[in-house]
GROMACS .gro file of C-alpha atoms in nm:
model
  370
    1MET     CA    1   2.180  -3.582  -1.828
    2THR     CA    2   2.056  -3.473  -1.488
    3PRO     CA    3   1.782  -3.211  -1.529
    4SER     CA    4   1.845  -2.865  -1.391
    5LEU     CA    5   1.680  -2.798  -1.057
    6VAL     CA    6   1.553  -2.474  -1.209
    7ASP     CA    7   1.345  -2.682  -1.450
    8LEU     CA    8   1.152  -2.825  -1.154
    9ALA     CA    9   0.990  -2.486  -1.098
   10PRO     CA   10   0.681  -2.391  -1.301
   11GLU     CA   11   0.736  -2.168  -1.603
   12TYR     CA   12   0.541  -1.883  -1.445
   13VAL     CA   13   0.790  -1.880  -1.156
   14ARG     CA   14   1.097  -1.909  -1.379
   15GLY     CA   15   0.972  -1.621  -1.591
   16PHE     CA   16   0.894  -1.389  -1.300
   17GLN     CA   17   1.142  -1.111  -1.230
   18ALA     CA   18   1.203  -1.091  -0.856
   19TYR     CA   19   1.170  -0.759  -0.675
   20THR     CA   20   1.503  -0.633  -0.541
   21PRO     CA   21   1.467  -0.424  -0.223
   22SER     CA   22   1.702  -0.134  -0.156
   23ARG     CA   23   1.999  -0.192   0.071
   24PRO     CA   24   1.980  -0.093   0.441
   25ASP     CA   25   2.011   0.279   0.507
   26PRO     CA   26   2.360   0.263   0.667
   27VAL     CA   27   2.491   0.079   0.361
   28LEU     CA   28   2.332   0.332   0.126
   29ALA     CA   29   2.465   0.623   0.331
   30ARG     CA   30   2.819   0.489   0.297
   31GLN     CA   31   2.767   0.421  -0.072
   32TYR     CA   32   2.656   0.778  -0.143
   33GLY     CA   33   2.891   0.944   0.105
   34VAL     CA   34   2.630   1.107   0.327
   35THR     CA   35   2.582   1.119   0.702
   36HIS     CA   36   2.203   1.092   0.695
   37LEU     CA   37   1.920   0.981   0.468
   38HIS     CA   38   1.572   1.131   0.473
   39ARG     CA   39   1.342   0.843   0.378
   40LEU     CA   40   1.087   0.984   0.135
   41ASN     CA   41   1.052   0.663  -0.066
   42ASN     CA   42   0.810   0.430   0.115
   43ASN     CA   43   0.521   0.647   0.236
   44GLU     CA   44   0.611   0.592   0.600
   45ASN     CA   45   0.465   0.817   0.869
   46ALA     CA   46   0.735   1.061   0.982
   47LEU     CA   47   0.559   1.097   1.320
   48GLY     CA   48   0.612   0.727   1.387
   49PRO     CA   49   0.373   0.513   1.592
   50THR     CA   50   0.089   0.644   1.804
   51PRO     CA   51   0.170   0.727   2.169
   52ALA     CA   52  -0.019   0.418   2.283
   53SER     CA   53   0.177   0.194   2.047
   54ARG     CA   54   0.505   0.353   2.158
   55ALA     CA   55   0.426   0.258   2.516
   56VAL     CA   56   0.357  -0.103   2.417
   57ILE     CA   57   0.684  -0.125   2.223
   58ALA     CA   58   0.885   0.029   2.506
   59ASP     CA   59   0.736  -0.208   2.765
   60PHE     CA   60   0.775  -0.530   2.566
   61ALA     CA   61   0.965  -0.775   2.786
   62PRO     CA   62   1.245  -0.957   2.596
   63PRO     CA   63   1.164  -1.301   2.749
   64ARG     CA   64   0.829  -1.287   2.569
   65ALA     CA   65   1.016  -1.323   2.239
   66ALA     CA   66   1.052  -1.695   2.318
   67ILE     CA   67   0.674  -1.746   2.318
   68TYR     CA   68   0.469  -1.797   2.004
   69PRO     CA   69   0.221  -1.523   1.918
   70SER     CA   70  -0.153  -1.569   1.902
   71GLY     CA   71  -0.194  -1.775   1.587
   72ASP     CA   72  -0.496  -1.582   1.464
   73SER     CA   73  -0.433  -1.240   1.626
   74TYR     CA   74  -0.727  -1.304   1.854
   75LEU     CA   75  -0.711  -0.993   2.075
   76LEU     CA   76  -0.637  -0.762   1.784
   77ARG     CA   77  -0.938  -0.898   1.597
   78GLN     CA   78  -1.151  -0.839   1.907
   79ALA     CA   79  -1.031  -0.476   1.913
   80LEU     CA   80  -1.105  -0.432   1.543
   81GLY     CA   81  -1.450  -0.580   1.594
   82ARG     CA   82  -1.525  -0.327   1.868
   83ALA     CA   83  -1.383  -0.038   1.667
   84PHE     CA   84  -1.592  -0.110   1.357
   85GLY     CA   85  -1.896  -0.269   1.520
   86LYS     CA   86  -1.848  -0.604   1.349
   87ASP     CA   87  -1.801  -0.967   1.442
   88PRO     CA   88  -1.427  -1.021   1.509
   89ASP     CA   89  -1.438  -1.334   1.295
   90ARG     CA   90  -1.494  -1.112   0.992
   91PHE     CA   91  -1.137  -0.984   1.028
   92LEU     CA   92  -0.824  -1.164   0.911
   93VAL     CA   93  -0.486  -1.026   1.016
   94GLY     CA   94  -0.171  -1.081   0.814
   95ASN     CA   95   0.198  -1.003   0.797
   96GLY     CA   96   0.131  -0.674   0.622
   97SER     CA   97  -0.118  -0.624   0.341
   98CYS     CA   98   0.101  -0.827   0.106
   99GLU     CA   99   0.018  -1.147   0.291
  100VAL     CA  100  -0.356  -1.090   0.283
  101ILE     CA  101  -0.334  -1.013  -0.091
  102ALA     CA  102  -0.172  -1.353  -0.141
  103SER     CA  103  -0.430  -1.526   0.078
  104VAL     CA  104  -0.724  -1.382  -0.115
  105ILE     CA  105  -0.577  -1.481  -0.451
  106LYS     CA  106  -0.496  -1.832  -0.329
  107ALA     CA  107  -0.847  -1.873  -0.193
  108PHE     CA  108  -1.039  -1.767  -0.503
  109CYS     CA  109  -0.820  -1.832  -0.808
  110GLY     CA  110  -0.763  -2.166  -0.979
  111PRO     CA  111  -0.596  -2.273  -1.304
  112GLY     CA  112  -0.708  -2.052  -1.593
  113ASP     CA  113  -0.850  -1.777  -1.370
  114ASN     CA  114  -0.750  -1.412  -1.375
  115ILE     CA  115  -0.762  -1.094  -1.171
  116VAL     CA  116  -0.828  -0.741  -1.298
  117THR     CA  117  -0.670  -0.421  -1.170
  118ALA     CA  118  -0.511  -0.103  -1.305
  119ASP     CA  119  -0.186  -0.094  -1.498
  120LYS     CA  120  -0.037   0.173  -1.270
  121THR     CA  121  -0.118   0.092  -0.911
  122PHE     CA  122   0.022  -0.103  -0.617
  123ALA     CA  123   0.218  -0.371  -0.799
  124VAL     CA  124   0.175  -0.657  -0.551
  125TYR     CA  125  -0.170  -0.753  -0.687
  126GLU     CA  126  -0.014  -0.818  -1.027
  127TRP     CA  127   0.300  -0.979  -0.888
  128VAL     CA  128   0.120  -1.231  -0.668
  129ALA     CA  129  -0.108  -1.331  -0.953
  130ASP     CA  130   0.185  -1.370  -1.192
  131PHE     CA  131   0.409  -1.580  -0.970
  132SER     CA  132   0.109  -1.791  -0.866
  133GLY     CA  133   0.031  -1.882  -1.225
  134PHE     CA  134  -0.277  -1.664  -1.272
  135GLN     CA  135  -0.323  -1.394  -1.533
  136ALA     CA  136  -0.327  -1.031  -1.422
  137ARG     CA  137  -0.535  -0.822  -1.660
  138LEU     CA  138  -0.445  -0.454  -1.642
  139ALA     CA  139  -0.676  -0.169  -1.739
  140PRO     CA  140  -0.505   0.164  -1.821
  141LEU     CA  141  -0.567   0.458  -1.591
  142ARG     CA  142  -0.800   0.732  -1.709
  143ASP     CA  143  -0.734   1.088  -1.590
  144TRP     CA  144  -0.472   0.939  -1.354
  145GLY     CA  145  -0.733   0.722  -1.182
  146PHE     CA  146  -0.885   0.374  -1.200
  147ASP     CA  147  -1.117   0.339  -1.501
  148PRO     CA  148  -1.428   0.140  -1.401
  149GLU     CA  149  -1.542   0.086  -1.760
  150GLY     CA  150  -1.193  -0.026  -1.861
  151MET     CA  151  -1.177  -0.275  -1.576
  152LEU     CA  152  -1.517  -0.421  -1.663
  153ALA     CA  153  -1.413  -0.451  -2.027
  154ALA     CA  154  -1.093  -0.635  -1.925
  155ALA     CA  155  -1.288  -0.898  -1.732
  156ASP     CA  156  -1.432  -1.223  -1.860
  157GLY     CA  157  -1.598  -1.534  -1.721
  158ARG     CA  158  -1.272  -1.642  -1.555
  159THR     CA  159  -1.221  -1.316  -1.364
  160LYS     CA  160  -1.236  -1.396  -0.994
  161ILE     CA  161  -1.113  -1.072  -0.832
  162PHE     CA  162  -1.111  -0.701  -0.908
  163PHE     CA  163  -0.852  -0.504  -0.710
  164VAL     CA  164  -0.934  -0.135  -0.657
  165CYS     CA  165  -0.677   0.074  -0.470
  166ASN     CA  166  -0.872   0.366  -0.321
  167PRO     CA  167  -0.701   0.611  -0.297
  168ASN     CA  168  -0.463   0.488  -0.562
  169ASN     CA  169  -0.095   0.446  -0.493
  170PRO     CA  170   0.091   0.624  -0.659
  171THR     CA  171  -0.143   0.887  -0.808
  172GLY     CA  172  -0.361   0.964  -0.504
  173THR     CA  173  -0.676   0.960  -0.718
  174TRP     CA  174  -0.993   0.804  -0.580
  175TRP     CA  175  -1.344   0.692  -0.658
  176ASP     CA  176  -1.624   0.875  -0.484
  177GLU     CA  177  -1.926   0.695  -0.342
  178GLY     CA  178  -2.127   0.724  -0.663
  179ARG     CA  179  -1.858   0.581  -0.889
  180MET     CA  180  -1.781   0.300  -0.645
  181GLU     CA  181  -2.148   0.203  -0.611
  182ARG     CA  182  -2.200   0.203  -0.989
  183PHE     CA  183  -1.897  -0.021  -1.036
  184LEU     CA  184  -2.013  -0.263  -0.768
  185ALA     CA  185  -2.359  -0.274  -0.921
  186ALA     CA  186  -2.207  -0.354  -1.262
  187VAL     CA  187  -1.995  -0.635  -1.117
  188GLY     CA  188  -2.290  -0.775  -0.927
  189GLY     CA  189  -2.194  -1.093  -0.747
  190ARG     CA  190  -1.992  -1.249  -1.031
  191ALA     CA  191  -1.651  -1.171  -0.880
  192LEU     CA  192  -1.486  -1.056  -0.561
  193VAL     CA  193  -1.404  -0.683  -0.536
  194VAL     CA  194  -1.110  -0.600  -0.312
  195VAL     CA  195  -1.109  -0.237  -0.203
  196ASP     CA  196  -0.758  -0.162  -0.080
  197GLU     CA  197  -0.780   0.124   0.168
  198ALA     CA  198  -0.417   0.136   0.279
  199TYR     CA  199  -0.433   0.518   0.280
  200ARG     CA  200  -0.795   0.554   0.396
  201GLU     CA  201  -0.700   0.713   0.729
  202PHE     CA  202  -0.534   1.005   0.551
  203VAL     CA  203  -0.865   1.104   0.389
  204ASP     CA  204  -1.131   1.328   0.539
  205THR     CA  205  -1.277   1.451   0.208
  206PRO     CA  206  -1.659   1.442   0.184
  207GLY     CA  207  -1.788   1.180  -0.056
  208PHE     CA  208  -1.504   0.935  -0.002
  209PRO     CA  209  -1.657   0.586   0.032
  210ASP     CA  210  -1.595   0.388   0.349
  211GLY     CA  211  -1.520   0.026   0.264
  212MET     CA  212  -1.647  -0.089   0.601
  213ASP     CA  213  -1.992   0.037   0.501
  214LEU     CA  214  -1.968  -0.090   0.144
  215LEU     CA  215  -1.918  -0.450   0.249
  216GLU     CA  216  -2.245  -0.446   0.443
  217ARG     CA  217  -2.433  -0.366   0.122
  218HIS     CA  218  -2.217  -0.578  -0.108
  219PRO     CA  219  -2.125  -0.926   0.026
  220ASN     CA  220  -1.860  -0.968  -0.248
  221VAL     CA  221  -1.655  -0.672  -0.119
  222VAL     CA  222  -1.340  -0.735   0.082
  223VAL     CA  223  -1.163  -0.439   0.242
  224PHE     CA  224  -0.790  -0.418   0.307
  225ARG     CA  225  -0.633  -0.184   0.562
  226THR     CA  226  -0.290  -0.160   0.721
  227PHE     CA  227  -0.105  -0.036   1.028
  228SER     CA  228   0.204   0.045   0.821
  229LYS     CA  229   0.103   0.392   0.698
  230MET     CA  230  -0.104   0.615   0.924
  231TYR     CA  231  -0.020   0.417   1.238
  232GLY     CA  232   0.355   0.409   1.181
  233LEU     CA  233   0.408   0.036   1.236
  234ALA     CA  234   0.563  -0.057   0.900
  235ALA     CA  235   0.854  -0.242   1.063
  236LEU     CA  236   0.616  -0.467   1.257
  237ARG     CA  237   0.419  -0.574   0.947
  238VAL     CA  238   0.050  -0.579   1.039
  239GLY     CA  239  -0.229  -0.560   0.784
  240TYR     CA  240  -0.583  -0.692   0.784
  241LEU     CA  241  -0.892  -0.754   0.577
  242CYS     CA  242  -1.262  -0.753   0.655
  243GLY     CA  243  -1.544  -0.915   0.462
  244ALA     CA  244  -1.856  -1.125   0.472
  245PRO     CA  245  -1.829  -1.424   0.711
  246GLU     CA  246  -1.843  -1.688   0.438
  247VAL     CA  247  -1.580  -1.504   0.229
  248VAL     CA  248  -1.339  -1.459   0.520
  249ASP     CA  249  -1.386  -1.823   0.618
  250LEU     CA  250  -1.264  -1.929   0.272
  251ILE     CA  251  -0.967  -1.693   0.280
  252ARG     CA  252  -0.870  -1.812   0.628
  253ARG     CA  253  -0.827  -2.165   0.491
  254THR     CA  254  -0.536  -2.047   0.273
  255HIS     CA  255  -0.386  -1.812   0.530
  256VAL     CA  256  -0.069  -1.896   0.723
  257VAL     CA  257  -0.127  -1.895   1.099
  258TYR     CA  258   0.127  -1.752   1.345
  259SER     CA  259   0.255  -1.512   1.077
  260VAL     CA  260   0.203  -1.191   1.278
  261ASN     CA  261   0.444  -1.137   1.566
  262THR     CA  262   0.329  -1.062   1.920
  263LEU     CA  263   0.474  -0.712   1.938
  264GLY     CA  264   0.306  -0.618   1.611
  265GLN     CA  265  -0.029  -0.750   1.732
  266GLU     CA  266  -0.012  -0.563   2.061
  267ALA     CA  267   0.115  -0.235   1.912
  268ALA     CA  268  -0.162  -0.247   1.650
  269ARG     CA  269  -0.425  -0.318   1.915
  270ALA     CA  270  -0.307  -0.019   2.114
  271ALA     CA  271  -0.336   0.200   1.804
  272VAL     CA  272  -0.693   0.082   1.743
  273GLU     CA  273  -0.799   0.146   2.101
  274ASP     CA  274  -0.636   0.486   2.158
  275ASP     CA  275  -0.540   0.711   1.867
  276GLY     CA  276  -0.452   1.000   2.100
  277GLY     CA  277  -0.479   1.267   1.829
  278HIS     CA  278  -0.220   1.094   1.616
  279MET     CA  279  -0.439   1.085   1.305
  280LYS     CA  280  -0.520   1.457   1.323
  281ALA     CA  281  -0.154   1.549   1.374
  282THR     CA  282  -0.049   1.331   1.082
  283ARG     CA  283  -0.309   1.480   0.850
  284GLU     CA  284  -0.194   1.830   0.942
  285MET     CA  285   0.170   1.737   0.879
  286VAL     CA  286   0.082   1.589   0.539
  287ALA     CA  287  -0.123   1.893   0.436
  288ALA     CA  288   0.164   2.129   0.521
  289ALA     CA  289   0.415   1.907   0.340
  290ARG     CA  290   0.196   1.884   0.031
  291GLU     CA  291   0.183   2.262   0.008
  292ILE     CA  292   0.562   2.290   0.037
  293VAL     CA  293   0.622   2.040  -0.243
  294ARG     CA  294   0.348   2.177  -0.468
  295ARG     CA  295   0.488   2.528  -0.431
  296ALA     CA  296   0.833   2.401  -0.527
  297CYS     CA  297   0.688   2.219  -0.830
  298VAL     CA  298   0.527   2.540  -0.949
  299ASP     CA  299   0.852   2.733  -0.901
  300LEU     CA  300   1.047   2.468  -1.093
  301GLY     CA  301   0.784   2.419  -1.362
  302LEU     CA  302   0.727   2.052  -1.277
  303GLU     CA  303   0.408   1.860  -1.350
  304HIS     CA  304   0.281   1.696  -1.032
  305ILE     CA  305  -0.002   1.469  -0.921
  306GLY     CA  306  -0.126   1.420  -0.569
  307GLY     CA  307  -0.478   1.368  -0.442
  308GLU     CA  308  -0.524   1.180  -0.117
  309GLY     CA  309  -0.259   0.992   0.080
  310ASN     CA  310   0.077   1.093   0.224
  311PHE     CA  311   0.261   1.113  -0.107
  312LEU     CA  312   0.292   1.321  -0.420
  313MET     CA  313   0.425   1.229  -0.762
  314LEU     CA  314   0.614   1.466  -0.992
  315ARG     CA  315   0.756   1.446  -1.343
  316THR     CA  316   1.128   1.507  -1.353
  317LYS     CA  317   1.348   1.685  -1.607
  318LEU     CA  318   1.605   1.408  -1.577
  319PRO     CA  319   1.578   1.030  -1.596
  320ASP     CA  320   1.425   0.926  -1.264
  321THR     CA  321   1.713   0.693  -1.180
  322LEU     CA  322   1.967   0.970  -1.240
  323LEU     CA  323   1.770   1.214  -1.028
  324TYR     CA  324   1.749   0.949  -0.756
  325ARG     CA  325   2.128   0.918  -0.744
  326LYS     CA  326   2.180   1.293  -0.738
  327LEU     CA  327   1.931   1.336  -0.453
  328MET     CA  328   2.087   1.046  -0.263
  329ARG     CA  329   2.420   1.229  -0.268
  330ARG     CA  330   2.238   1.508  -0.087
  331GLY     CA  331   2.089   1.275   0.174
  332VAL     CA  332   1.738   1.245   0.030
  333MET     CA  333   1.582   0.913  -0.080
  334VAL     CA  334   1.280   0.919  -0.315
  335ARG     CA  335   1.099   0.647  -0.509
  336THR     CA  336   1.174   0.617  -0.880
  337MET     CA  337   0.859   0.541  -1.075
  338THR     CA  338   0.980   0.355  -1.383
  339GLY     CA  339   0.885   0.032  -1.204
  340PHE     CA  340   0.530   0.167  -1.168
  341ARG     CA  341   0.526   0.228  -1.546
  342PHE     CA  342   0.571   0.602  -1.490
  343PRO     CA  343   0.915   0.661  -1.644
  344ASN     CA  344   1.083   0.985  -1.542
  345TRP     CA  345   0.851   1.045  -1.248
  346ILE     CA  346   0.937   1.022  -0.881
  347ARG     CA  347   0.709   0.971  -0.581
  348VAL     CA  348   0.780   1.166  -0.264
  349THR     CA  349   0.652   1.084   0.084
  350LEU     CA  350   0.500   1.386   0.257
  351GLY     CA  351   0.654   1.428   0.600
  352LEU     CA  352   0.796   1.682   0.840
  353ALA     CA  353   0.818   2.039   0.711
  354PRO     CA  354   1.197   2.084   0.766
  355VAL     CA  355   1.266   1.765   0.572
  356MET     CA  356   1.036   1.872   0.289
  357GLU     CA  357   1.217   2.206   0.271
  358GLU     CA  358   1.548   2.020   0.252
  359PHE     CA  359   1.410   1.797  -0.023
  360THR     CA  360   1.280   2.087  -0.232
  361ALA     CA  361   1.608   2.275  -0.191
  362ALA     CA  362   1.804   1.967  -0.304
  363LEU     CA  363   1.566   1.916  -0.596
  364ALA     CA  364   1.605   2.276  -0.710
  365GLU     CA  365   1.984   2.253  -0.681
  366VAL     CA  366   1.996   1.937  -0.890
  367LEU     CA  367   1.756   2.055  -1.159
  368ARG     CA  368   1.904   2.402  -1.194
  369GLY     CA  369   2.249   2.252  -1.223
  370ALA     CA  370   2.143   1.988  -1.476
   0.00000   0.00000   0.00000
């Protein structure tokens, strides 16, 4: 009997449940019978790209699409080096943060190794470890945030990487400088510590640690950042990491070259070099949106969580998937949280005030009619 082709794949791949993305917005709009969809599901920036990035996108000449991009995002890394006062070779640019997560795990994990992170955080750390054949050890959250003692207790001699999402997606909780330094001291140099700062630019709270400073004091720290959130370039897929030269050199060996397109590189470089008040305007928009949603949660008697970042999570009075469908029929798309191990919660992106008012009105209508 001819063996099944499926049997050629490793067991850890066969046993992994693939992520199923949502259908394109026009398809969903037809499915739910609406003329528009307000996207409050993916923590995108409702203000879009920075003015400088918009100019780069508008001026991109179509014939350039026939030419390969810089294989190592050379000019973008030079811009990042200038912006943070570091050697450009300490930066590695990827096709979104997901690619650099995979590159770090591939570089440092071998058979029998494991990673440690939280049980309710950005799921890609766990996913990449699982479908690569490495164990993901998950420490429960404590008070909605990462538990440093729990993560240390979950580790053993085969732990190669700790992933700390700061601020955490989806709860918005964060470690201050003291807690971060104590955790790093406890880890010592026995494992890599990835500090994922995808939402760092949304934070201006005193006491929030800056990963770019941490890695100068702790050579085992690697910092992740992205252009998808604050800088509004999610469609162009540009993320990056920064670390000690010897660490980045190892990661680069596992990293796919030519993975970041030319337009993404140039739009990201423009954002680095000229913010143009975009960050301040975005923070003000998010603060106003957070107040609108929190006020609605109080009025509706809904538990809600939201620290830093451009999102807020709330506990629903209906199954989250049912609430999702009811809101979709009113032209509002939110993120159900069962997949994050928060059943009957939803996460809402904080955006433009009129859209947030429309969301809260739709939410009230659904819940009061339930």
